[in-house]
């Protein structure tokens, strides 16, 4: 799905890091809430310079297909706002789990949900109108209910997935496109069109964007949603669910109500 060579080129010219900042702030707040000292952290990222400054004691690992992580070596792994570019996200999570010691913590962030839905719909309408069809331009975005399942499939205990919405506004759609380029987040899909894209397509998309989404002040909104996945490497010390039928008190007793059994005719 991803052209890694092109993605690396895009990231190399990145200068705008406000979304990386937002993700890093959120990760650090979560670590404070965990209230545990992590002494052997690792960060998987496509922006090593940025994350090495935010967490200077962590091992920095490129988000390649095969992660440079030693098995059972870390008590914390952060997969930092790059999982949306992975061809095999479950494989990335499995590698992170294997790198964690028992009861080690994973925090993975990625763009998901309604991220850039305004731009996606405007580009689709413009491309259909001017070129008679569609080509891959924006990554497919996972929904939070599906992303939580990735953690379970990767073997994590106590999995949690949640979404952080971020709303920005721009003078025009062209200013948004310029910002995406400065973030290193422009189209690096392997199936993208390699032919020349006429300026008329972008002009049509910008016009459509304004017509559909313009704010009262004349600017246009841009939606970003950062999904955060947290899970723990399995350990014997973690709480385990009770076996079905092992409860010693019924729900009715706990609530102080009377239990009523249904007869076969009521079923």
CSV table of C-alpha atoms in Angstrom, one decimal:
chain,number,residue,atom,x,y,z
A,1,UNK,CA,0.0,0.0,0.0
A,2,UNK,CA,2.8,2.4,0.9
A,3,UNK,CA,5.7,3.6,-1.3
A,4,UNK,CA,8.4,3.7,1.4
A,5,UNK,CA,10.9,5.5,-0.7
A,6,UNK,CA,8.5,8.3,-1.5
A,7,UNK,CA,7.3,8.4,2.1
A,8,UNK,CA,10.9,8.8,3.3
A,9,UNK,CA,11.4,11.7,0.9
A,10,UNK,CA,8.3,13.4,2.1
A,11,UNK,CA,9.3,13.1,5.7
A,12,UNK,CA,12.8,14.4,5.1
A,13,UNK,CA,11.4,17.8,4.0
A,14,UNK,CA,8.9,18.0,6.9
A,15,UNK,CA,9.1,21.3,8.9
A,16,UNK,CA,5.6,21.5,10.5
A,17,UNK,CA,5.2,19.4,13.6
A,18,UNK,CA,2.1,20.7,15.4
A,19,UNK,CA,0.3,17.3,15.1
A,20,UNK,CA,3.4,15.4,16.2
A,21,UNK,CA,3.5,17.9,19.2
A,22,UNK,CA,-0.2,17.2,20.0
A,23,UNK,CA,0.4,13.4,19.9
A,24,UNK,CA,3.6,13.7,22.1
A,25,UNK,CA,1.7,15.9,24.6
A,26,UNK,CA,-1.1,13.3,24.8
A,27,UNK,CA,1.4,10.4,25.2
A,28,UNK,CA,3.2,12.2,28.0
A,29,UNK,CA,-0.1,12.9,29.8
A,30,UNK,CA,-1.0,9.3,29.6
A,31,UNK,CA,2.4,8.2,31.0
A,32,UNK,CA,1.9,10.6,34.0
A,33,UNK,CA,-1.5,9.0,34.7
A,34,UNK,CA,0.0,5.5,34.6
A,35,UNK,CA,2.2,6.6,37.5
A,36,UNK,CA,5.0,4.1,36.8
A,37,UNK,CA,8.7,4.8,36.1
A,38,UNK,CA,9.7,3.4,32.7
A,39,UNK,CA,13.4,2.9,32.5
A,40,UNK,CA,13.8,1.1,29.1
A,41,UNK,CA,11.5,2.9,26.6
A,42,UNK,CA,11.6,2.6,22.8
A,43,UNK,CA,9.9,4.9,20.2
A,44,UNK,CA,8.9,3.7,16.7
A,45,UNK,CA,8.7,6.8,14.5
A,46,UNK,CA,9.3,8.3,11.1
A,47,UNK,CA,10.5,11.5,12.7
A,48,UNK,CA,13.5,10.5,14.9
A,49,UNK,CA,14.7,14.1,15.4
A,50,UNK,CA,11.4,15.3,16.8
A,51,UNK,CA,10.8,12.3,19.2
A,52,UNK,CA,14.4,12.1,20.4
A,53,UNK,CA,14.0,15.6,21.8
A,54,UNK,CA,10.7,14.9,23.5
A,55,UNK,CA,11.9,11.6,25.1
A,56,UNK,CA,15.7,11.8,25.0
A,57,UNK,CA,16.3,8.6,27.0
A,58,UNK,CA,14.3,6.3,24.6
A,59,UNK,CA,15.7,4.1,21.9
A,60,UNK,CA,14.6,5.5,18.5
A,61,UNK,CA,13.5,2.9,16.0
A,62,UNK,CA,12.5,3.5,12.3
A,63,UNK,CA,9.0,2.4,11.4
A,64,UNK,CA,10.2,0.0,8.8
A,65,UNK,CA,8.5,-3.3,8.0
A,66,UNK,CA,10.8,-5.1,10.3
A,67,UNK,CA,11.4,-3.1,13.5
A,68,UNK,CA,14.8,-2.9,15.1
A,69,UNK,CA,13.5,-4.1,18.4
A,70,UNK,CA,15.1,-6.7,20.6
A,71,UNK,CA,12.7,-9.3,22.1
A,72,UNK,CA,11.8,-8.8,25.8
A,73,UNK,CA,14.0,-5.7,26.1
A,74,UNK,CA,11.6,-2.8,26.9
A,75,UNK,CA,9.1,-1.8,29.5
A,76,UNK,CA,7.5,0.8,27.2
A,77,UNK,CA,7.1,1.0,23.5
A,78,UNK,CA,5.6,4.1,21.8
A,79,UNK,CA,4.5,3.7,18.2
A,80,UNK,CA,4.4,7.4,17.4
A,81,UNK,CA,1.9,8.6,14.8
A,82,UNK,CA,3.1,6.4,11.9
A,83,UNK,CA,1.0,3.2,12.2
A,84,UNK,CA,-1.4,4.6,9.5
A,85,UNK,CA,1.4,4.1,6.9
A,86,UNK,CA,2.1,0.5,7.9
A,87,UNK,CA,1.2,-2.2,5.3
A,88,UNK,CA,0.8,-4.7,8.1
A,89,UNK,CA,-0.3,-2.8,11.2
A,90,UNK,CA,-1.0,-6.1,13.2
A,91,UNK,CA,2.5,-7.2,12.3
A,92,UNK,CA,3.9,-3.9,13.7
A,93,UNK,CA,1.9,-4.4,16.9
A,94,UNK,CA,3.0,-8.0,17.3
A,95,UNK,CA,6.7,-6.9,17.0
A,96,UNK,CA,6.1,-4.3,19.6
A,97,UNK,CA,4.5,-6.8,22.0
A,98,UNK,CA,7.4,-9.2,21.6
A,99,UNK,CA,9.8,-6.3,22.4
A,100,UNK,CA,8.0,-5.7,25.7
A,101,UNK,CA,8.8,-7.3,29.0
A,102,UNK,CA,5.9,-8.9,30.8
A,103,UNK,CA,3.5,-6.1,31.9
A,104,UNK,CA,5.2,-3.7,29.6
A,105,UNK,CA,3.1,-0.9,28.1
A,106,UNK,CA,2.4,-0.1,24.4
A,107,UNK,CA,1.1,3.3,23.3
A,108,UNK,CA,0.4,3.6,19.6
A,109,UNK,CA,-0.9,6.7,17.9
A,110,UNK,CA,-2.1,7.1,14.3
A,111,UNK,CA,-4.4,9.2,12.2
A,112,UNK,CA,-7.9,7.6,11.9
A,113,UNK,CA,-11.6,8.2,11.8
A,114,UNK,CA,-12.7,11.4,10.1
A,115,UNK,CA,-9.2,12.7,9.5
A,116,UNK,CA,-9.3,15.1,6.4
A,117,UNK,CA,-12.8,14.0,5.5
A,118,UNK,CA,-13.4,17.5,4.0
A,119,UNK,CA,-10.4,17.2,1.7
A,120,UNK,CA,-11.2,13.6,0.8
A,121,UNK,CA,-14.7,14.4,-0.3
A,122,UNK,CA,-13.7,17.5,-2.2
A,123,UNK,CA,-10.8,15.8,-4.0
A,124,UNK,CA,-13.1,12.9,-5.0
A,125,UNK,CA,-15.8,15.2,-6.4
A,126,UNK,CA,-13.2,17.3,-8.3
A,127,UNK,CA,-11.4,14.2,-9.7
A,128,UNK,CA,-14.7,12.7,-10.9
A,129,UNK,CA,-15.7,16.0,-12.5
A,130,UNK,CA,-12.4,16.8,-14.2
A,131,UNK,CA,-10.8,13.4,-14.9
A,132,UNK,CA,-13.7,11.0,-15.1
A,133,UNK,CA,-12.6,8.7,-12.3
A,134,UNK,CA,-10.8,8.4,-8.9
A,135,UNK,CA,-7.2,7.5,-8.0
A,136,UNK,CA,-5.8,6.8,-4.5
A,137,UNK,CA,-4.9,10.1,-2.8
A,138,UNK,CA,-5.7,9.8,0.9
A,139,UNK,CA,-5.0,6.8,3.1
A,140,UNK,CA,-8.0,4.8,4.3
A,141,UNK,CA,-8.8,5.6,7.9
A,142,UNK,CA,-9.6,3.0,10.5
A,143,UNK,CA,-12.5,3.5,13.0
A,144,UNK,CA,-11.8,3.3,16.7
A,145,UNK,CA,-14.1,0.2,17.2
A,146,UNK,CA,-12.0,-1.7,14.6
A,147,UNK,CA,-8.6,-0.4,15.9
A,148,UNK,CA,-9.2,-1.8,19.3
A,149,UNK,CA,-9.5,-5.3,17.8
A,150,UNK,CA,-6.0,-5.0,16.4
A,151,UNK,CA,-4.6,-5.0,19.9
A,152,UNK,CA,-6.4,-8.1,20.8
A,153,UNK,CA,-5.3,-9.8,17.6
A,154,UNK,CA,-1.7,-8.8,18.4
A,155,UNK,CA,-1.9,-10.5,21.8
A,156,UNK,CA,-2.1,-7.5,24.1
A,157,UNK,CA,-3.9,-7.6,27.5
A,158,UNK,CA,-6.2,-4.9,28.7
A,159,UNK,CA,-6.6,-3.2,25.3
A,160,UNK,CA,-8.1,0.3,25.0
A,161,UNK,CA,-8.6,2.4,22.0
A,162,UNK,CA,-9.8,6.0,22.0
A,163,UNK,CA,-9.9,9.0,19.6
A,164,UNK,CA,-8.7,12.6,20.1
A,165,UNK,CA,-10.3,15.1,17.6
A,166,UNK,CA,-8.3,18.1,16.5
A,167,UNK,CA,-9.8,20.9,14.5
A,168,UNK,CA,-7.8,23.4,12.5
A,169,UNK,CA,-8.8,26.1,10.0
A,170,UNK,CA,-7.0,27.5,6.9
A,171,UNK,CA,-7.3,30.5,4.7
A,172,UNK,CA,-7.9,28.2,1.7
A,173,UNK,CA,-7.7,24.6,0.8
A,174,UNK,CA,-4.3,25.3,-0.9
A,175,UNK,CA,-3.0,26.4,2.5
A,176,UNK,CA,-4.0,23.1,4.0
A,177,UNK,CA,-2.3,21.2,1.2
A,178,UNK,CA,0.8,23.2,1.7
A,179,UNK,CA,0.7,22.3,5.4
A,180,UNK,CA,0.3,18.6,4.7
A,181,UNK,CA,3.4,18.8,2.6
A,182,UNK,CA,5.2,20.5,5.4
A,183,UNK,CA,4.1,17.7,7.8
A,184,UNK,CA,5.5,15.0,5.5
A,185,UNK,CA,1.9,13.5,5.2
A,186,UNK,CA,1.2,14.0,1.5
A,187,UNK,CA,0.3,11.1,-0.9
A,188,UNK,CA,2.8,8.2,-0.7
A,189,UNK,CA,0.5,5.4,-1.7
A,190,UNK,CA,2.0,2.8,-4.0
A,191,UNK,CA,-1.2,2.8,-6.2
A,192,UNK,CA,-1.3,6.6,-6.6
A,193,UNK,CA,-1.4,8.0,-10.1
A,194,UNK,CA,2.1,8.6,-11.5
A,195,UNK,CA,0.9,10.9,-14.3
A,196,UNK,CA,0.9,14.7,-14.2
A,197,UNK,CA,-2.0,16.1,-12.2
A,198,UNK,CA,-3.5,19.2,-13.9
A,199,UNK,CA,-3.8,22.4,-11.8
A,200,UNK,CA,-7.5,22.4,-12.8
A,201,UNK,CA,-8.1,19.4,-10.5
A,202,UNK,CA,-6.7,21.2,-7.4
A,203,UNK,CA,-8.6,24.5,-8.3
A,204,UNK,CA,-11.8,22.5,-8.7
A,205,UNK,CA,-11.2,20.8,-5.3
A,206,UNK,CA,-10.5,24.1,-3.6
A,207,UNK,CA,-13.6,25.6,-4.9
A,208,UNK,CA,-15.7,22.5,-3.9
A,209,UNK,CA,-14.0,22.6,-0.4
A,210,UNK,CA,-15.1,26.2,0.1
A,211,UNK,CA,-18.6,25.7,-1.2
A,212,UNK,CA,-19.2,22.7,1.1
A,213,UNK,CA,-17.3,23.6,4.3
A,214,UNK,CA,-16.6,27.4,4.5
A,215,UNK,CA,-16.7,28.8,8.0
A,216,UNK,CA,-18.5,32.1,8.9
A,217,UNK,CA,-15.1,33.9,8.9
A,218,UNK,CA,-14.4,32.7,5.3
A,219,UNK,CA,-11.8,30.1,6.3
A,220,UNK,CA,-12.1,26.4,5.8
A,221,UNK,CA,-11.9,23.7,8.5
A,222,UNK,CA,-9.7,20.6,8.5
A,223,UNK,CA,-10.5,17.7,10.8
A,224,UNK,CA,-7.8,15.5,12.2
A,225,UNK,CA,-8.4,12.6,14.5
A,226,UNK,CA,-5.6,10.8,16.4
A,227,UNK,CA,-6.4,7.3,17.6
A,228,UNK,CA,-4.5,6.1,20.6
A,229,UNK,CA,-4.2,2.4,21.3
A,230,UNK,CA,-2.9,1.2,24.6
A,231,UNK,CA,-2.2,-2.4,25.7
A,232,UNK,CA,-0.1,-4.4,28.1
A,233,UNK,CA,2.2,-7.3,27.4
A,234,UNK,CA,0.6,-10.3,29.2
A,235,UNK,CA,1.8,-11.0,32.7
A,236,UNK,CA,0.7,-13.3,35.5
A,237,UNK,CA,0.2,-10.3,37.8
A,238,UNK,CA,-2.5,-8.7,35.7
A,239,UNK,CA,-6.2,-9.0,36.7
A,240,UNK,CA,-8.0,-11.9,34.9
A,241,UNK,CA,-11.7,-12.2,34.1
A,242,UNK,CA,-13.6,-14.7,36.1
A,243,UNK,CA,-14.8,-17.9,34.5
A,244,UNK,CA,-18.4,-18.0,33.4
A,245,UNK,CA,-20.6,-19.3,36.2
A,246,UNK,CA,-18.0,-18.7,39.0
A,247,UNK,CA,-19.8,-15.6,40.5
A,248,UNK,CA,-20.8,-16.1,44.2
A,249,UNK,CA,-23.5,-13.4,44.1
A,250,UNK,CA,-26.2,-12.8,41.5
A,251,UNK,CA,-26.8,-9.4,40.0
A,252,UNK,CA,-30.2,-9.2,41.6
A,253,UNK,CA,-28.6,-9.7,45.1
A,254,UNK,CA,-26.0,-7.0,44.4
A,255,UNK,CA,-28.7,-4.5,43.3
A,256,UNK,CA,-31.1,-5.5,46.2
A,257,UNK,CA,-33.9,-6.5,43.9
A,258,UNK,CA,-35.9,-9.7,43.4
A,259,UNK,CA,-34.9,-12.0,40.5
A,260,UNK,CA,-37.7,-13.1,38.2
A,261,UNK,CA,-37.3,-16.2,36.1
A,262,UNK,CA,-39.0,-16.3,32.7
A,263,UNK,CA,-41.3,-19.2,32.0
A,264,UNK,CA,-41.0,-21.0,28.6
A,265,UNK,CA,-44.1,-19.2,27.4
A,266,UNK,CA,-42.4,-15.8,28.2
A,267,UNK,CA,-39.3,-16.7,26.1
